[in-house]
Short mmCIF file of C-alpha atoms in Angstrom, two decimals:
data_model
loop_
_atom_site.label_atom_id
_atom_site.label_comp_id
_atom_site.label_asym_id
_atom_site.label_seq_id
_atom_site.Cartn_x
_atom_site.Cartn_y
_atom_site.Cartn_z
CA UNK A 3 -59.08 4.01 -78.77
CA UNK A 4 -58.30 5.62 -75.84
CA UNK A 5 -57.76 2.26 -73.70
CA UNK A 6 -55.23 1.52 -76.55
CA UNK A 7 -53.20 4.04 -76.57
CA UNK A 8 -52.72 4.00 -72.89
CA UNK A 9 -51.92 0.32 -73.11
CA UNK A 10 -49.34 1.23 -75.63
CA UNK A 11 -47.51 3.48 -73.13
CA UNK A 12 -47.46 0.76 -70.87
CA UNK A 13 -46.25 -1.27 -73.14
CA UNK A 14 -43.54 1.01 -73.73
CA UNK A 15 -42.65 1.97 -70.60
CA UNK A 16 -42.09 -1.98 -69.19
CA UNK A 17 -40.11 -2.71 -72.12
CA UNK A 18 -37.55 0.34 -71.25
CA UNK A 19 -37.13 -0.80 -67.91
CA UNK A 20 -36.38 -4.10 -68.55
CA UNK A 21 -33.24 -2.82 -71.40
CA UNK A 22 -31.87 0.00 -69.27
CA UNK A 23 -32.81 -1.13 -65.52
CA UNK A 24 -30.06 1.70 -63.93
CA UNK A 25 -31.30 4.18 -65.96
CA UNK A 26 -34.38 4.48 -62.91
CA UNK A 27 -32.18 3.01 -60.36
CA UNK A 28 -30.90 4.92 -56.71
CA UNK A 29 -27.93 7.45 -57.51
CA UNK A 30 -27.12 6.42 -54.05
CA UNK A 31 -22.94 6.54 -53.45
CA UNK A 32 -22.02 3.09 -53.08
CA UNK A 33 -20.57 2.02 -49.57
CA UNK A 34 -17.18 1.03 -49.10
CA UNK A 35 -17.48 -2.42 -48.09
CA UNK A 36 -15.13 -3.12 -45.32
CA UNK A 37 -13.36 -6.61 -44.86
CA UNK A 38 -14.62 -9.22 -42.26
CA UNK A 39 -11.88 -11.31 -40.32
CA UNK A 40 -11.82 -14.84 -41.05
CA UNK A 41 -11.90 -15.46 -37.70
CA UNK A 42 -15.21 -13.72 -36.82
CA UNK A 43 -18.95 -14.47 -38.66
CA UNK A 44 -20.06 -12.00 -40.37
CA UNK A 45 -22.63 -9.72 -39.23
CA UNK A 46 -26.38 -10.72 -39.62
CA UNK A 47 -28.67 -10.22 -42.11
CA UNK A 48 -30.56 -8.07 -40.14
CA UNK A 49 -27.46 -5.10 -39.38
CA UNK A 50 -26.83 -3.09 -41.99
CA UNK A 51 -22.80 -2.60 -40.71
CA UNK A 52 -21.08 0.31 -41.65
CA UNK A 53 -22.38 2.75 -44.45
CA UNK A 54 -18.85 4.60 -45.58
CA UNK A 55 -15.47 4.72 -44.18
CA UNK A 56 -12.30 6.63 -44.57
CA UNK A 57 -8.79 6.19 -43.04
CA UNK A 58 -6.87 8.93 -43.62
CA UNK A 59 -3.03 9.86 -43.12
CA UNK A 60 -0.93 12.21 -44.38
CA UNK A 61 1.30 11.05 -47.52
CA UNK A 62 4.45 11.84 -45.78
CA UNK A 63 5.64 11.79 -42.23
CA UNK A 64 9.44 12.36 -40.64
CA UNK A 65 11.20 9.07 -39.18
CA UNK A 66 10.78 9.17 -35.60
CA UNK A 67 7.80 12.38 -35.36
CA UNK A 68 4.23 11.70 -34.57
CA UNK A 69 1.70 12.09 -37.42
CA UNK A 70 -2.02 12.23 -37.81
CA UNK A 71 -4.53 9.05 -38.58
CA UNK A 72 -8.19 9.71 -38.76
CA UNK A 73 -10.53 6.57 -39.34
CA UNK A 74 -14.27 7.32 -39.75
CA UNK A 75 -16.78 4.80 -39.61
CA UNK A 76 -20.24 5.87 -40.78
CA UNK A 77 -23.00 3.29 -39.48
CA UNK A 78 -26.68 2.69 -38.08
CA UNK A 79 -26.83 3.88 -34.44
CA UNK A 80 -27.28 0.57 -32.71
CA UNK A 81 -23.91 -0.32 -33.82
CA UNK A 82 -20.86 0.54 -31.26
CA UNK A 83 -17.02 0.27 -32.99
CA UNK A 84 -14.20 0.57 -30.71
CA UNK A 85 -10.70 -0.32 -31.00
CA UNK A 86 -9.13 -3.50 -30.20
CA UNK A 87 -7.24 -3.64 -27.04
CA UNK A 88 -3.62 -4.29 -28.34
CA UNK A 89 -4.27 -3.30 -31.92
CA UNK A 90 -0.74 -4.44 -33.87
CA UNK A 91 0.51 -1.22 -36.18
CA UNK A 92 4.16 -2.83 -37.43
CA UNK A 93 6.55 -0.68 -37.77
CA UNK A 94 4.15 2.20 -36.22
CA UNK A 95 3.93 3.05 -32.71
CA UNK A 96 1.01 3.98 -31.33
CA UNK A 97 1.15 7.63 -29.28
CA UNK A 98 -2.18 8.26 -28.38
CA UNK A 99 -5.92 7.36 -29.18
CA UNK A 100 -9.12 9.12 -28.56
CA UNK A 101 -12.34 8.49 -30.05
CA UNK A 102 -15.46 10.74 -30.81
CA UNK A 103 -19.13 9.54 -31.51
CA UNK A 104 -20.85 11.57 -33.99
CA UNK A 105 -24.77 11.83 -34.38
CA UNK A 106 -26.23 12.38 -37.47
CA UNK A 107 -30.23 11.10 -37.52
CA UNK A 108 -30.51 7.57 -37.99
CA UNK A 109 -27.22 7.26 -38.00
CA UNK A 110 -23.47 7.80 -36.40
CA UNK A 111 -20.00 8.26 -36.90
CA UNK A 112 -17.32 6.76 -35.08
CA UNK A 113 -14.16 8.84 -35.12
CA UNK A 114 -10.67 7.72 -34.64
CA UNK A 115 -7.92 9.90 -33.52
CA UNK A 116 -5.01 8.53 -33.91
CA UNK A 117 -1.32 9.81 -32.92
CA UNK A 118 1.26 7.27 -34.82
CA UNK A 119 4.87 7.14 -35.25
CA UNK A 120 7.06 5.66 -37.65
CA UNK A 121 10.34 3.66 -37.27
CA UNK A 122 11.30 2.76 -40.53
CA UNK A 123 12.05 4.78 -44.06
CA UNK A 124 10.45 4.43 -47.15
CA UNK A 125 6.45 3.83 -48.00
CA UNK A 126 5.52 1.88 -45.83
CA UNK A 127 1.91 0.68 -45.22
CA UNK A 128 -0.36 1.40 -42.22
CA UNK A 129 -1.55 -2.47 -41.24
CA UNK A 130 -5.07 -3.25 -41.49
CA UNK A 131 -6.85 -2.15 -38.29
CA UNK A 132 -9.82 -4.78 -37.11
CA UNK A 133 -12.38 -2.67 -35.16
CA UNK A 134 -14.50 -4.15 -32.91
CA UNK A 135 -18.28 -4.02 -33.34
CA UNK A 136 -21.08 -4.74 -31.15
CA UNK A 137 -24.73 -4.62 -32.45
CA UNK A 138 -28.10 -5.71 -31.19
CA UNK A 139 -27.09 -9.10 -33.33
CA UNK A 140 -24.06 -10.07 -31.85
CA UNK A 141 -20.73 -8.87 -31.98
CA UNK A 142 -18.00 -8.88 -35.27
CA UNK A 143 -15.04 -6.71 -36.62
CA UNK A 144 -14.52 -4.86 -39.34
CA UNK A 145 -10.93 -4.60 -41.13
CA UNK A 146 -9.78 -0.92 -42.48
CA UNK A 147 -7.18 -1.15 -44.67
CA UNK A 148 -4.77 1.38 -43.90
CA UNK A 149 -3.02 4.28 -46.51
CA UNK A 150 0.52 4.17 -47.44
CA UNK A 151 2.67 6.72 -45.91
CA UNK A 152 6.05 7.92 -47.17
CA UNK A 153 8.41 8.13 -44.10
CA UNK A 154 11.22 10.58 -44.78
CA UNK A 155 14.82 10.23 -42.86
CA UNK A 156 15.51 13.60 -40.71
CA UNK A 157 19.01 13.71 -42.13
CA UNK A 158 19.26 14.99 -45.82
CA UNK A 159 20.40 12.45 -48.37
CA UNK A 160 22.99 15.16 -49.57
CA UNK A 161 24.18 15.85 -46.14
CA UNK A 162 28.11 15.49 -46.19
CA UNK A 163 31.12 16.43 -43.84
CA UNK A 164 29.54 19.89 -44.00
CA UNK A 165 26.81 19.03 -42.18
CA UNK A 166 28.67 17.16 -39.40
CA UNK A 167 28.85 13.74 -40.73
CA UNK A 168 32.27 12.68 -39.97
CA UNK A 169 33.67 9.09 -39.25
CA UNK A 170 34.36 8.25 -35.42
CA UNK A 171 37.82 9.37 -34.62
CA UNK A 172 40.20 6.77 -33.67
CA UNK A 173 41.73 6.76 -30.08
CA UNK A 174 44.56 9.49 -29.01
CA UNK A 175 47.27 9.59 -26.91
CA UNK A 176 47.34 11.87 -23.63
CA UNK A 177 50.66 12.42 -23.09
CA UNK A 178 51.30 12.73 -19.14
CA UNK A 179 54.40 14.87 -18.10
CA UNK A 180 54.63 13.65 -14.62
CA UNK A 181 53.65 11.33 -12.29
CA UNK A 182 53.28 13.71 -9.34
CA UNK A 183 49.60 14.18 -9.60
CA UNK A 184 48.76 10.57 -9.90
CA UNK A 185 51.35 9.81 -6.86
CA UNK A 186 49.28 12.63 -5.24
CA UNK A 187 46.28 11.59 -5.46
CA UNK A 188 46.59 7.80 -4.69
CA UNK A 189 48.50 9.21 -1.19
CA UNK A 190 44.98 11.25 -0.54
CA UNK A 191 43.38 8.16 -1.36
CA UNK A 192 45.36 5.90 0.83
CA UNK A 193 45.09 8.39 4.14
CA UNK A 194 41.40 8.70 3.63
CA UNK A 195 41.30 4.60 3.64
CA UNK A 196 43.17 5.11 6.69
CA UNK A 197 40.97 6.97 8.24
CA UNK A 198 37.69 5.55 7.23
CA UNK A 199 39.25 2.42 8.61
CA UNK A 200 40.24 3.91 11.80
CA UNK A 201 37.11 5.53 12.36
CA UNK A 202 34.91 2.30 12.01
CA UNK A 203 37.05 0.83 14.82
CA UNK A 204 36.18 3.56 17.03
CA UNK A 205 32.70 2.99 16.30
CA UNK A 206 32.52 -0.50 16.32
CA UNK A 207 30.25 -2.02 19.22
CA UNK A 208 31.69 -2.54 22.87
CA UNK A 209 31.48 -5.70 23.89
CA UNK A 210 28.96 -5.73 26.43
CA UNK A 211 29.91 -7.70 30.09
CA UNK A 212 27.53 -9.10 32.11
CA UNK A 213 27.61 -8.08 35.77
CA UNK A 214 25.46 -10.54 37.91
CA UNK A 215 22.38 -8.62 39.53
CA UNK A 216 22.87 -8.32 43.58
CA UNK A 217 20.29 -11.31 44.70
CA UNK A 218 17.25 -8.91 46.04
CA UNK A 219 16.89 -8.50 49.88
CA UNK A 220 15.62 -10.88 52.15
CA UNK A 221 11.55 -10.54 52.18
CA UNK A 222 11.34 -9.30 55.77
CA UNK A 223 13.81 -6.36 55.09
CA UNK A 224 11.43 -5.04 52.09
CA UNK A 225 8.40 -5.25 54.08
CA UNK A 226 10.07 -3.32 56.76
CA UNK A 227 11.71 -1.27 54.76
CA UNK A 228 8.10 -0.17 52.50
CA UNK A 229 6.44 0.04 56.35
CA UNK A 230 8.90 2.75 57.61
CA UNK A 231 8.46 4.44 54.01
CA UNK A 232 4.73 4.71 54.88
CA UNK A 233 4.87 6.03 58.20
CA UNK A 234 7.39 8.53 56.71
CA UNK A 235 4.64 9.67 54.22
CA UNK A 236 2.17 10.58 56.86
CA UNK A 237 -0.84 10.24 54.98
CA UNK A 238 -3.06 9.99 58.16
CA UNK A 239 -1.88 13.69 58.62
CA UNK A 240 -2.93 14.58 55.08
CA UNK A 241 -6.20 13.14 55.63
CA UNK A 242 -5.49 10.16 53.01
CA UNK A 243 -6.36 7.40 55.46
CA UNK A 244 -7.96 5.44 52.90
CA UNK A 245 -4.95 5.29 51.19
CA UNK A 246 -2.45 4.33 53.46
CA UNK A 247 -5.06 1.11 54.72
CA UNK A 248 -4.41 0.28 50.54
CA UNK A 249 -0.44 0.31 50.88
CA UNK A 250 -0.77 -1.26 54.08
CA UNK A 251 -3.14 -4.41 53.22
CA UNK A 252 -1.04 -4.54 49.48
CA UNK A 253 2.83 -4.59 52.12
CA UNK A 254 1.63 -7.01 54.19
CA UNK A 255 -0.24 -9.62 51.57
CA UNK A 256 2.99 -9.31 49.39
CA UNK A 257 5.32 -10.44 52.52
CA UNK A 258 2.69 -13.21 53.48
CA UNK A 259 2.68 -14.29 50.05
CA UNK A 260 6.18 -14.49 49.78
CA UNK A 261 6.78 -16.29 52.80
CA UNK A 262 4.08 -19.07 52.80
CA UNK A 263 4.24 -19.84 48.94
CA UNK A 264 1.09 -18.37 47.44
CA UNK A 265 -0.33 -15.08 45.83
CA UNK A 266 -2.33 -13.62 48.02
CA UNK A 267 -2.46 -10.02 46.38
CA UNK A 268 -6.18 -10.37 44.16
CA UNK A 269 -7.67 -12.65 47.64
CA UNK A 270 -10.45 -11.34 49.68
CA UNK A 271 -9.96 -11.42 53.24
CA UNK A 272 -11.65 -14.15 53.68
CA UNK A 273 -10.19 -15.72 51.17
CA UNK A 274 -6.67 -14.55 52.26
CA UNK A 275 -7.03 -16.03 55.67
CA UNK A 276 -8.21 -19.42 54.70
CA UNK A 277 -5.37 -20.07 52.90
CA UNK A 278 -2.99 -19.02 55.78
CA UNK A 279 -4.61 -21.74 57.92
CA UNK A 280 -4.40 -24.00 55.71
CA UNK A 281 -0.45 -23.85 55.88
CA UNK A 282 1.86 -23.49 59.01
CA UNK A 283 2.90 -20.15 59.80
CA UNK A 284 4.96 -20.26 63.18
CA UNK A 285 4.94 -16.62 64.99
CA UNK A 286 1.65 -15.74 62.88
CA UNK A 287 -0.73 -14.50 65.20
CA UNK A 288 -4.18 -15.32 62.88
CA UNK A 289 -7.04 -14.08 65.74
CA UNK A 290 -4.84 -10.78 65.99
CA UNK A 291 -4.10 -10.34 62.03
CA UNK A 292 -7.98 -11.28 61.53
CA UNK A 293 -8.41 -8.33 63.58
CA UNK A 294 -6.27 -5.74 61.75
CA UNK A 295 -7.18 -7.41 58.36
CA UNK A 296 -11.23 -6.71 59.08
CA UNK A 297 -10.30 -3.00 60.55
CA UNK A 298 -8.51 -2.24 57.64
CA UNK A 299 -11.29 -3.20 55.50
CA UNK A 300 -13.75 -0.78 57.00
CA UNK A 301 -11.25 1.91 56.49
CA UNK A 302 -10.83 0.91 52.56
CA UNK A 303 -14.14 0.14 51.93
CA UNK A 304 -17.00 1.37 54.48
CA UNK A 305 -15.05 4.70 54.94
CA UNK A 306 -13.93 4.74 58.43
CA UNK A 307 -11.73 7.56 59.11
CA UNK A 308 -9.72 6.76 62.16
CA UNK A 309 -7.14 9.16 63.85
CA UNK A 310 -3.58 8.84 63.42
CA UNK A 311 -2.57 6.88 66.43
CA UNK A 312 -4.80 4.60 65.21
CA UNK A 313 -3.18 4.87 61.81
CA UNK A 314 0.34 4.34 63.16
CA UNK A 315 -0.70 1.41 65.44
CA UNK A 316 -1.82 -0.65 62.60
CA UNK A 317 1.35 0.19 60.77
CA UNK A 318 3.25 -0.75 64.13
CA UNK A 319 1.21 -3.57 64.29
CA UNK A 320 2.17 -4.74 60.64
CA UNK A 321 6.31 -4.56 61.57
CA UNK A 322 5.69 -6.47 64.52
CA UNK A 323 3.84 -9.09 62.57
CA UNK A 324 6.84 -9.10 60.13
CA UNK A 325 9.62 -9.66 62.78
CA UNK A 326 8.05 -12.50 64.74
CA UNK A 327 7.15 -14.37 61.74
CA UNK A 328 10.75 -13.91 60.17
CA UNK A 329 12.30 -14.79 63.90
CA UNK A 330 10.23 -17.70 63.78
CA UNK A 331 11.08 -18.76 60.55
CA UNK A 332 14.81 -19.28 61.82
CA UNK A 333 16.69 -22.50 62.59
CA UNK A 334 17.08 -22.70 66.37
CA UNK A 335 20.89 -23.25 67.40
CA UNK A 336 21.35 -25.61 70.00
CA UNK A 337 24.40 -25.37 72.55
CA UNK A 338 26.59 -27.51 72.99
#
């Protein structure tokens, strides 16, 4: 009896669930199921997508003044939402945008801050916003549909000529009692043309004139002329020997160099006087500038101090060299 009776609660209890299946069912609040673009699959079968959401605005806003709209997006934590780069709000502007990631267990919330303004008057929708989502799955959006927001005009609707309103006034007449001022004042303006003007002339550029350069002196007269300078100096009484041998070779190279056609400043000495043979050089002693050349190079560069006869006889030497080679240099007349 027992085994019946138990049966017959069975019994009873299958046939209730299969009349009022809710009655045992989840009191779970239903999700509001958010819109998928048409453009865009929709998420797997595997992601959940977003649990609740709420966009919220105030009803009523002022024409041209920044107002609040919230969007929150309740959904499984492997799921990231973010805003589209250049979302489209109509006749909204968007001000500013800032948005806040909200634990809670299994589970997050996306928050949208939202700064909009509106530039038109009456209700006037908020557009859809498509959010961007990116799960383990793939990526999708989701739409929010936007609230309704009444935009109110910042002038009253009763406002009359109290308040200001008045039509634009038409054009009025100035009536001028003399023409002295104007007369005036185009005379200061025509003497401070005058002047500009007369002060850009004085500044304008001088033509410049060419003067021809004097054609440099004769090559013999500057090597005499830097010789003299460097017994003037007296370096072999200030113990600079070494130095005047350096003036001395760099004089007497230049002049050579000048004379015979070749640069002879950067040539050793040997160097230096195998290119003078190779060339003529009538009143050039070579066996006696060999000499001097060699003797200055022990002073330069094996430091030989000689005295400073010694230092003025190579100088001496040097003008002597200069004035037969110039004199030699010179057409011969012939008498008659």
């Amino acid at each position: 009896m027992r085994y019946i009776a138990s049966y017959r609660i069975i019994a009873t209890a299958v046939a209730v669930l299969a009349v009022c299946p809710s009655a045992f069912a989840s009191k779970a609040k239903p999700a509001a199921v958010a819109k998928v673009d048409a453009g865009t699959s929709a998420p797997d079968a595997g992601v959940a997508g977003p649990q609740n959401f709420s966009a919220e605005a105030p009803p009523k806003a002022k024409f041209g003044e920044t107002f609040p709209y919230v969007i929150r997006v309740t959904h499984p934590k492997g799921e990231v939402y973010a805003m589209p780069r250049e979302p489209d709000f109509g006749e909204y502007d968007l001000v500013n945008a800032e948005k806040q990631e909200l634990p809670n267990g299994d589970q997050a919330t996306s928050v949208f801050n939202l700064q909009l303004r509106a530039w038109a008057v009456g209700q006037k929708a908020i557009p859809d916003l498509a959010l961007e989502v990116t799960s383990p799955s793939g990526a999708s959006k989701v739409t929010i549909p936007g609230p309704t927001v009444d935009v109110i005009g910042t002038i009253p609707p009763d406002a009359g000529d109290s308040e200001g309103m008045r039509d634009i006034a038409p054009p009025v007449d100035v009536p001028v009692r003399t023409w002295r001022l104007l007369i005036a004042l185009a005379a200061a303006l025509g003497v401070g043309g005058l002047a500009y003007a007369v002060m850009q002339y004085l500044r304008r550029p001088k033509p410049v004139i060419a003067v021809a350069a004097a054609p440099p002196d004769p090559a013999h007269v500057r090597a005499k002329r830097a010789l003299e300078a460097l017994l003037t100096d007296d370096l072999a009484g200030k113990g600079k020997q070494r130095e005047l041998y350096f003036r001395l070779s760099e004089i007497v190279r230049r002049y050579l160099g000048e004379c015979y056609g070749f640069d002879a400043i950067d040539l050793t000495t040997e160097e230096l006087l195998a290119a003078l043979r190779k060339r003529s050089t009538p009143g050039l002693d070579l066996t006696a500038f060999a000499r001097e050349c060699q003797e200055a190079d022990l002073v330069k560069f094996a430091k030989l101090q000689p005295d400073m006869n010694a230092c003025k006889t190579s100088v001496d030497a040097a003008i002597a060299m200069v004035t037969a080679t110039h004199l030699a240099s010179q057409p011969v007349e012939r008498s008659a």
